Short mmCIF file of C-alpha atoms in Angstrom, two decimals:
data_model
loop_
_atom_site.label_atom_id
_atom_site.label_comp_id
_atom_site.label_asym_id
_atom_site.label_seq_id
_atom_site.Cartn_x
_atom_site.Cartn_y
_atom_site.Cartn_z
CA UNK A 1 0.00 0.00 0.00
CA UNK A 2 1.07 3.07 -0.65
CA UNK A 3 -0.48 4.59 2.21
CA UNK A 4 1.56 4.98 5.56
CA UNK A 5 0.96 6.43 9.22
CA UNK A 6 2.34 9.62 11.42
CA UNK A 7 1.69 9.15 15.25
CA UNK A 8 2.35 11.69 17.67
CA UNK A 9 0.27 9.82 20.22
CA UNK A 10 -1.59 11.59 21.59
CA UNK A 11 -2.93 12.29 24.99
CA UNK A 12 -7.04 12.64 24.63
CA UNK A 13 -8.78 14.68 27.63
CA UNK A 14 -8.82 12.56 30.90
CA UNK A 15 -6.56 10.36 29.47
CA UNK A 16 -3.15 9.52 30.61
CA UNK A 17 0.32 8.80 28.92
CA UNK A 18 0.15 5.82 29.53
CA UNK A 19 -3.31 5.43 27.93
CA UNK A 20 -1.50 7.07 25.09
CA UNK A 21 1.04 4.80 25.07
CA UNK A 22 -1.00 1.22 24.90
CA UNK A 23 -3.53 2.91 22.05
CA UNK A 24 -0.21 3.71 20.01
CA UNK A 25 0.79 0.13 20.21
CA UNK A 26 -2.30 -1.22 19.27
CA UNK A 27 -2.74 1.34 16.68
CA UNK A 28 0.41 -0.11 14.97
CA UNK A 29 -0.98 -3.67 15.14
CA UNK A 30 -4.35 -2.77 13.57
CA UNK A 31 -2.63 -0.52 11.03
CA UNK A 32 0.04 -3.66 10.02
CA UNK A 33 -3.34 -5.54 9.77
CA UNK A 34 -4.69 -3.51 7.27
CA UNK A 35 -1.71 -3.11 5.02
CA UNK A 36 -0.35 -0.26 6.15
CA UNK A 37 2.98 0.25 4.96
CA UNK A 38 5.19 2.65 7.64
CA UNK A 39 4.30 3.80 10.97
CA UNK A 40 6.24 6.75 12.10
CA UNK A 41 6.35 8.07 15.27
CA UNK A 42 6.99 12.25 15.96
CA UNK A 43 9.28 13.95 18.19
CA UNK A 44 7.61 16.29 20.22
CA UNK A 45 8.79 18.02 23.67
CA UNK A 46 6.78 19.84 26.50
CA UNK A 47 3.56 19.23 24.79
CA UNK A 48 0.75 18.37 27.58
CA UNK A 49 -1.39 16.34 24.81
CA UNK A 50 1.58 14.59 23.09
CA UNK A 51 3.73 11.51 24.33
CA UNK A 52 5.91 10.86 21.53
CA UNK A 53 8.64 12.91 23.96
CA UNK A 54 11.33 9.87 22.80
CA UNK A 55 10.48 8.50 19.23
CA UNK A 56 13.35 5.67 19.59
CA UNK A 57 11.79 4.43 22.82
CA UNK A 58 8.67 3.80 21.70
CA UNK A 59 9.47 2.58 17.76
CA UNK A 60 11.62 -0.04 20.16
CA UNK A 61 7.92 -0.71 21.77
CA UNK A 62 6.08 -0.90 18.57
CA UNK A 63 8.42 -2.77 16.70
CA UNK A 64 8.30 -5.96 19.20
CA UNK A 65 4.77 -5.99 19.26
CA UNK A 66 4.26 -6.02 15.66
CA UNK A 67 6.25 -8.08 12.56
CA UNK A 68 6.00 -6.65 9.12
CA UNK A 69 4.94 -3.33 9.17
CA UNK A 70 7.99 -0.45 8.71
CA UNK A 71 8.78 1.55 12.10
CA UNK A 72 10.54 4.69 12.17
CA UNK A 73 10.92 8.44 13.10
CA UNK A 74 8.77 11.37 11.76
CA UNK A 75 11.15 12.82 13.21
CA UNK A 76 14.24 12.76 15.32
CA UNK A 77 15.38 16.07 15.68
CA UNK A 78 19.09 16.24 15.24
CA UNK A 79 19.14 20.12 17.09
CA UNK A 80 18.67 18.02 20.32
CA UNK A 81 20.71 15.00 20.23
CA UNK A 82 24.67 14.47 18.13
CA UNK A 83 24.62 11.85 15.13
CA UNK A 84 26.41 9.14 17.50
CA UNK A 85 23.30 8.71 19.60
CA UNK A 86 20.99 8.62 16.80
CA UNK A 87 22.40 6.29 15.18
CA UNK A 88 23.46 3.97 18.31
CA UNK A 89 19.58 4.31 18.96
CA UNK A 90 18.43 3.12 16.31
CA UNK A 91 21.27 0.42 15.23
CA UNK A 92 20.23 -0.93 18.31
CA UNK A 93 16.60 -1.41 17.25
CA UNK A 94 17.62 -2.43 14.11
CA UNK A 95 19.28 -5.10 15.69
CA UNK A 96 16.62 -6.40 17.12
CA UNK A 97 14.38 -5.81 13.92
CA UNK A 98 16.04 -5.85 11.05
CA UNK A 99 15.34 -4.04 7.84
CA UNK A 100 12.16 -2.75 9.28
CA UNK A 101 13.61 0.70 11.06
CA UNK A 102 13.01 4.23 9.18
CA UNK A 103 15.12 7.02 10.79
CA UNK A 104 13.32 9.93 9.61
CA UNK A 105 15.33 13.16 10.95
CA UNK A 106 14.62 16.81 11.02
CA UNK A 107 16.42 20.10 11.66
CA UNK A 108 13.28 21.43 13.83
CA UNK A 109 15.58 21.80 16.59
CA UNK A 110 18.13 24.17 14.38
CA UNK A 111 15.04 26.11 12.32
CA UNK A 112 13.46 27.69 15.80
CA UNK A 113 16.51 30.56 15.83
CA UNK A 114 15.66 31.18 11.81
CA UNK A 115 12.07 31.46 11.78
CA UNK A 116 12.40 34.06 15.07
CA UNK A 117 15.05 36.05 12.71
CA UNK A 118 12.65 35.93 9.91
CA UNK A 119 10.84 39.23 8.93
CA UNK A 120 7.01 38.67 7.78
CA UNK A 121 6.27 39.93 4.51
CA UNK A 122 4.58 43.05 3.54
CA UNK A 123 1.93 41.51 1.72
CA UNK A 124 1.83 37.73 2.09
CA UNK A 125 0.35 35.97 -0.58
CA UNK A 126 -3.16 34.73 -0.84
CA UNK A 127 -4.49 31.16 -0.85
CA UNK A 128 -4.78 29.11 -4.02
CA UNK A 129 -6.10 26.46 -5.31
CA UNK A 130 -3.37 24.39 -7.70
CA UNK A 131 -5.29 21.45 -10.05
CA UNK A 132 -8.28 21.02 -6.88
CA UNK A 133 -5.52 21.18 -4.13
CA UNK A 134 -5.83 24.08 -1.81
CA UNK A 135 -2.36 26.00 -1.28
CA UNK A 136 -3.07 28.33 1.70
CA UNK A 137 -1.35 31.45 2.85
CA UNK A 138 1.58 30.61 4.84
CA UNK A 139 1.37 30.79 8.85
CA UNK A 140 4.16 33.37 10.38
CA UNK A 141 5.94 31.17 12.61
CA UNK A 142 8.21 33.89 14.05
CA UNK A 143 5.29 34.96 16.30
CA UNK A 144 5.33 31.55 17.46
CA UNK A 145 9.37 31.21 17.35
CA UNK A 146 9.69 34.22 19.71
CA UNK A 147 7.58 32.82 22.53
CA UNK A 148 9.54 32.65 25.63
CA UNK A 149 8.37 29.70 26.87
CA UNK A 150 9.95 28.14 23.32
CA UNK A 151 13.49 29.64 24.32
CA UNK A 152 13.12 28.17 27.72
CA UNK A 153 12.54 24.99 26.31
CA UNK A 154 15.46 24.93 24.43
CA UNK A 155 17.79 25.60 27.21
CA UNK A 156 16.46 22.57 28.62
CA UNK A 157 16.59 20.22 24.99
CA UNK A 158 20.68 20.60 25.37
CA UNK A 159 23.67 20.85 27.34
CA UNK A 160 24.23 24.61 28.64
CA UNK A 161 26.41 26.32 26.22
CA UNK A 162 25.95 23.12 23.52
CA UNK A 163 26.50 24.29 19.43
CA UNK A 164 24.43 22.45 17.46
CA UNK A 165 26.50 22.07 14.05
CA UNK A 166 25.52 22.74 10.46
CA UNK A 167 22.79 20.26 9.34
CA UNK A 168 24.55 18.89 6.31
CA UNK A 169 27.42 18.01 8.46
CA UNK A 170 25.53 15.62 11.02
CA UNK A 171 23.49 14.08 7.71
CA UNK A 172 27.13 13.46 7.01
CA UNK A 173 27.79 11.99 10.17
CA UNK A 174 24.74 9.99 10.20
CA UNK A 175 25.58 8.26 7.11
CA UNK A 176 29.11 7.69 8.10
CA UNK A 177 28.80 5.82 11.66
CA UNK A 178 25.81 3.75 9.23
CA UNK A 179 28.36 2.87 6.40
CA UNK A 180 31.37 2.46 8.68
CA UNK A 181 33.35 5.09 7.11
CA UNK A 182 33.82 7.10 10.05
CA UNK A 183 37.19 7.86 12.23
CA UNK A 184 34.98 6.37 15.30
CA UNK A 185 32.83 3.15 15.18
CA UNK A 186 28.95 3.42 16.33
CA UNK A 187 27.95 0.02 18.15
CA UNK A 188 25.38 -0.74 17.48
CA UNK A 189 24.75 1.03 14.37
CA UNK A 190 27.47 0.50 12.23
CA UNK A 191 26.26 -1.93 9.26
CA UNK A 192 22.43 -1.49 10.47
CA UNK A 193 19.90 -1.98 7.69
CA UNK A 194 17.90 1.35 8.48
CA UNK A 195 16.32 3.41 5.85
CA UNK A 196 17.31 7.01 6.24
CA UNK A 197 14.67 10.08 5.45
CA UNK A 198 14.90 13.43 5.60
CA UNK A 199 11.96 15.45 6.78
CA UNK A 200 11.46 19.27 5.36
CA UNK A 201 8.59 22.09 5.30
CA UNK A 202 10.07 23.91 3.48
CA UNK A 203 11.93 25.00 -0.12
CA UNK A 204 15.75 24.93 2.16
CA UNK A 205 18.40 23.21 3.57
CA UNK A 206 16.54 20.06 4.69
CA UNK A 207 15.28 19.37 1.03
CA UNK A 208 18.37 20.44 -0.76
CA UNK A 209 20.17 17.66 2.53
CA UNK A 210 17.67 15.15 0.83
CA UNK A 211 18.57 15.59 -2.82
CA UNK A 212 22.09 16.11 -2.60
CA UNK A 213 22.98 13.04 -0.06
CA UNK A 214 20.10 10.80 -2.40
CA UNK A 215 17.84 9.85 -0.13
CA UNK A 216 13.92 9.79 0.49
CA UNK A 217 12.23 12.97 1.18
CA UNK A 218 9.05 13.64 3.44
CA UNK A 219 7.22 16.90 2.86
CA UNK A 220 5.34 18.43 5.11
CA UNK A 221 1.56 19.06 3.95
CA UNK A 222 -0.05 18.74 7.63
CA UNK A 223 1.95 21.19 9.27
CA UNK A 224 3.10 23.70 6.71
CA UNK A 225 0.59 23.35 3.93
CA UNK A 226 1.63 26.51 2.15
CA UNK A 227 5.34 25.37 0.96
CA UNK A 228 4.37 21.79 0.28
CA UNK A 229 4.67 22.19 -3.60
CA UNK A 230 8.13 24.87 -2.82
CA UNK A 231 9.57 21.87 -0.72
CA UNK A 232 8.85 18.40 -3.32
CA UNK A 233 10.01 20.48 -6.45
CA UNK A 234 13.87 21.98 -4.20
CA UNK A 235 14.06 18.55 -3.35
CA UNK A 236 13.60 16.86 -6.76
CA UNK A 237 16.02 19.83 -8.15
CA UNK A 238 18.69 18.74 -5.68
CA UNK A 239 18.11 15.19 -6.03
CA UNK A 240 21.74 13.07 -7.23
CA UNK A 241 21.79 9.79 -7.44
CA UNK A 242 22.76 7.76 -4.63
CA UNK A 243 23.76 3.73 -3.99
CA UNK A 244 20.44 3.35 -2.36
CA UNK A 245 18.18 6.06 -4.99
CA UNK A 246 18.25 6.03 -8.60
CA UNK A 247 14.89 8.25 -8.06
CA UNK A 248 14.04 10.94 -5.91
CA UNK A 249 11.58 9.56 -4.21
CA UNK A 250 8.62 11.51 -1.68
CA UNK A 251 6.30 10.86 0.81
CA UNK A 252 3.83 13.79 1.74
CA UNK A 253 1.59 14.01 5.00
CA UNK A 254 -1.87 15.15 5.22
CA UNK A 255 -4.26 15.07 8.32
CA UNK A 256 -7.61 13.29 7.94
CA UNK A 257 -10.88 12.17 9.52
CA UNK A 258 -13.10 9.34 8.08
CA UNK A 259 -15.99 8.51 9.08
CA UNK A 260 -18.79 6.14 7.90
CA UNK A 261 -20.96 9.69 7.70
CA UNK A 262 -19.73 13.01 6.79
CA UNK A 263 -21.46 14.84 9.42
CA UNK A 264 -20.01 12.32 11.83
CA UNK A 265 -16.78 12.32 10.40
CA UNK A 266 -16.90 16.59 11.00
CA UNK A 267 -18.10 16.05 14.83
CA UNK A 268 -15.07 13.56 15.50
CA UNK A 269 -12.48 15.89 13.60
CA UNK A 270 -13.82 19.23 15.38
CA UNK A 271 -11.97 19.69 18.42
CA UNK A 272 -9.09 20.00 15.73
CA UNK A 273 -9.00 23.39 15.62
CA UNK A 274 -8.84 23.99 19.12
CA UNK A 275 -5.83 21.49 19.35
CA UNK A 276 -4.16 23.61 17.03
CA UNK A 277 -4.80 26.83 18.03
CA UNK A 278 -3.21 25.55 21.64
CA UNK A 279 0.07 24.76 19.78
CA UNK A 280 0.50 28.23 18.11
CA UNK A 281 0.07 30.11 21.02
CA UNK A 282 2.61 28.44 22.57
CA UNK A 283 1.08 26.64 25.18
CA UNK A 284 2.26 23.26 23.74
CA UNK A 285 -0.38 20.96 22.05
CA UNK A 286 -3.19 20.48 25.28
CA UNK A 287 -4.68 17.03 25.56
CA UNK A 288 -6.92 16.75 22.60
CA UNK A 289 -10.91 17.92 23.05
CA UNK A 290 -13.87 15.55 23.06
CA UNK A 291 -16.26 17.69 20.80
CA UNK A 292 -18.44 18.78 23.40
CA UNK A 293 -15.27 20.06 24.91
CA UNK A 294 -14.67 21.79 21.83
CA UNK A 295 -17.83 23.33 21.03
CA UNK A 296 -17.74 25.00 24.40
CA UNK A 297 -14.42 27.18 23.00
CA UNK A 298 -15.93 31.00 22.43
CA UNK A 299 -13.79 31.69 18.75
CA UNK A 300 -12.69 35.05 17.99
CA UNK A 301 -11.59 36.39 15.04
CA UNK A 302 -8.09 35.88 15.56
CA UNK A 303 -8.48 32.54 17.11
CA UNK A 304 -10.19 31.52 14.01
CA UNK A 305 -7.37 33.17 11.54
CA UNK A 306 -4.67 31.55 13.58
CA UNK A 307 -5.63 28.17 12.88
CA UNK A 308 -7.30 28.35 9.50
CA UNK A 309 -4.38 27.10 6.88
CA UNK A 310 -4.24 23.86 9.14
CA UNK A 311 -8.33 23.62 8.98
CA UNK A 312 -8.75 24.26 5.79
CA UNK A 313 -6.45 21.91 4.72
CA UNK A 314 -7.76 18.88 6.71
CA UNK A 315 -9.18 16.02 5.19
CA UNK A 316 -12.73 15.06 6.52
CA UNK A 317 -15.04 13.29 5.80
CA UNK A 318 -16.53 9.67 4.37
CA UNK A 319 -14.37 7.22 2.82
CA UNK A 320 -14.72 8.03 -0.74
CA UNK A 321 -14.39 12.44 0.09
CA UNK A 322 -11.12 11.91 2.24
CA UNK A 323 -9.42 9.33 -0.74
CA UNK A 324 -10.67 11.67 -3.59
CA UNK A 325 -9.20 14.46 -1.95
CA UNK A 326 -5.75 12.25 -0.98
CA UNK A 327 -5.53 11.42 -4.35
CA UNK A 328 -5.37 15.26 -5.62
CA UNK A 329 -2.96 15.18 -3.15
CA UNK A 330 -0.20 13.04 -4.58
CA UNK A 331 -1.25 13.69 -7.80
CA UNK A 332 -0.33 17.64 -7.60
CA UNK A 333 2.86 16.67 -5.64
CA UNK A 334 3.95 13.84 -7.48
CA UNK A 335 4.32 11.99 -4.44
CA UNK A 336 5.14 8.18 -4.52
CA UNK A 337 3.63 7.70 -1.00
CA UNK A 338 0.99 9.71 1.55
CA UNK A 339 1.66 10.04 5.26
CA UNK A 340 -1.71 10.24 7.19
CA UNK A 341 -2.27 11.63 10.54
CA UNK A 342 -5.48 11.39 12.79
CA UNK A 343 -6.55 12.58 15.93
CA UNK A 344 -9.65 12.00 17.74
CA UNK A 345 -10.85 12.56 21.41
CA UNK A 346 -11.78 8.75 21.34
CA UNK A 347 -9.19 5.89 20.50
CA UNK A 348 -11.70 3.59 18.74
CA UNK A 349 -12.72 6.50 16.47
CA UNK A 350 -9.53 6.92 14.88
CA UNK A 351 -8.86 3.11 14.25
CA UNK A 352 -11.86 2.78 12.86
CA UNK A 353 -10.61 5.97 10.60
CA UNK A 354 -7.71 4.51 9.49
CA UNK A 355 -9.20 1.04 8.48
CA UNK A 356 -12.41 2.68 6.72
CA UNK A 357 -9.62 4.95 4.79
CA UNK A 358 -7.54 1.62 4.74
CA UNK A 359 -10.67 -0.74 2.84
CA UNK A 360 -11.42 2.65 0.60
CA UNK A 361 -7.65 3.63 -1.07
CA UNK A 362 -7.52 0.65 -3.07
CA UNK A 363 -11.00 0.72 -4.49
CA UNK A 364 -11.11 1.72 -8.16
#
């Protein structure tokens, strides 16, 4: 299938970690069952409704209690840990499960300092629609970038007085402890059989990484809608050959609710907004709404304009609306593989999403 899954498991009102926890795990066995093809795990930090804090702990977890399905990182953020310890992480997994590890890495970490630098412009441009897929105006993350609680929290993701170095370097690195070329020897990790992805938003460095090191790329529809089509087309232009990649090859994320019902599929997918309007405030993603929760949320005007890109660009609805509209998604991008995420207040609710959206792709 050419369908995969991007967990961030999360933490659903009244719910614990742990809950969190045991619904990923059983998430991944359902989703091997239905022919799933990855499931990735995110990296998130000091995020009340998120407990993907330590992505290689818990792909560890989910690749013992499953046997086929691919298990990796969506992503491990290299600003927070040095190239030795990723890959010693996840050679060590490997180990244990060969040729069934993705280590998916990002350069979140290293953007944060960038995007507060970054001056808005005058007139940002307006949302369009390119062959029926909907290209909104992008979000200004240096609001976001600037919060102080976000500096805090990156005192507290490194060492004091810790450099990260230039991104293309530890890519280097990475590869290097993998293919035993390095001065120093990772074990485990040296020789592992783990596929290695690159993770962008963006049109920059991470995509030109991807191209210029040939290897996979993972755009970044779900977060940072706006510079999906910017991101896939840098990375193709970059894209060399490599020993593992004749082809530049892309897998792009989208969020989605299905539902049996469209109306029902809108009432499980509405405390969405609320989720993500707790994010870019800075308050950390909050432990996701029931609806009723969520309907109880007085919306400004602002509220509302701070989280529309990521509503708008949603996919809700029955089986046959949320493929049609997945479909215009890899068509426009030309990517070789989607990356769904779903949240919803109740666990059974979003398996039963991902196997209705499972039974529908392959339909003609």
């Amino acid at each position: 299938m050419t369908l995969s899954i991007l967990d961030l498991a999360p933490i659903s009102s009244g719910k614990s970690a742990a809950d969190a926890l045991r619904n990923s795990i059983d998430l991944a066995r359902r989703a091997e069952a239905a022919g799933y093809r990855r499931y990735w795990l995110a990296e998130h930090h000091f995020a009340p409704g998120v407990a993907s804090s330590a992505p290689a702990v818990l792909i560890a977890l989910i690749a013992a209690a499953t046997s086929t399905i691919r298990v990796g990182s969506g992503a491990v953020q290299l600003g927070h840990q040095t190239p030795l310890s990723v890959v010693e992480q996840f050679g060590l997994i490997d180990a244990l499960h060969p040729g069934r590890i993705d280590l998916g890495i990002g350069r979140s970490g290293q953007r944060r300092a960038e995007l507060a630098a970054a001056t808005p412009p005058a007139e940002p441009p307006q949302a369009r629609t390119v062959d029926g897929l909907l290209i909104p105006p992008p979000f200004d993350f240096s609001r976001l970038a600037k919060h102080p609680h976000l500096a805090h929290y990156a005192t507290l993701l490194q060492q004091p007085g810790a450099q990260t170095p230039d991104f293309a370097g530890q890519i280097d690195d990475v590869l290097a402890f993998l293919a035993g070329t390095h001065e120093a020897h990772a074990v485990p990790g040296e020789g592992a059989d783990v596929e290695v992805w690159i993770l962008g938003s963006s049109g920059g460095q991470s995509a030109q990484v991807a191209g210029e090191h040939g290897l996979p790329f993972a755009a970044n529809y779900h977060v940072s809608p706006s510079s999906v089509l910017e991101a896939v087309e840098a990375y193709r232009e970059a894209f060399k050959p490599s020993d593992d990649l004749a082809e530049p090859y892309v897998i792009v994320s989208a969020d989605a609710v299905v539902a049996e019902t469209e109306a029902k599929a809108r009432e499980l997918a509405s405390p969405y907004a609320l989720w993500v309007r707790s994010i870019r405030t800075g308050a950390g993603a909050m432990p996701f709404p029931s609806p009723a929760e969520a309907a109880a949320h007085e919306w400004s005007r602002e509220d509302v304009e701070l989280v529309k890109d990521r509503v708008d660009t949603q996919f809700t609805g029955t089986p046959s609306q949320v493929v049609q509209r997945l479909r215009t998604l890899r068509r426009v991008t030309g990517a070789d593989e989607l990356l769904v995420t779903t949240i919803t207040h109740d666990h059974d609710d979003r398996v039963r999403s991902y196997e209705l959206l499972a039974e529908a792709w392959d339909r003609p």
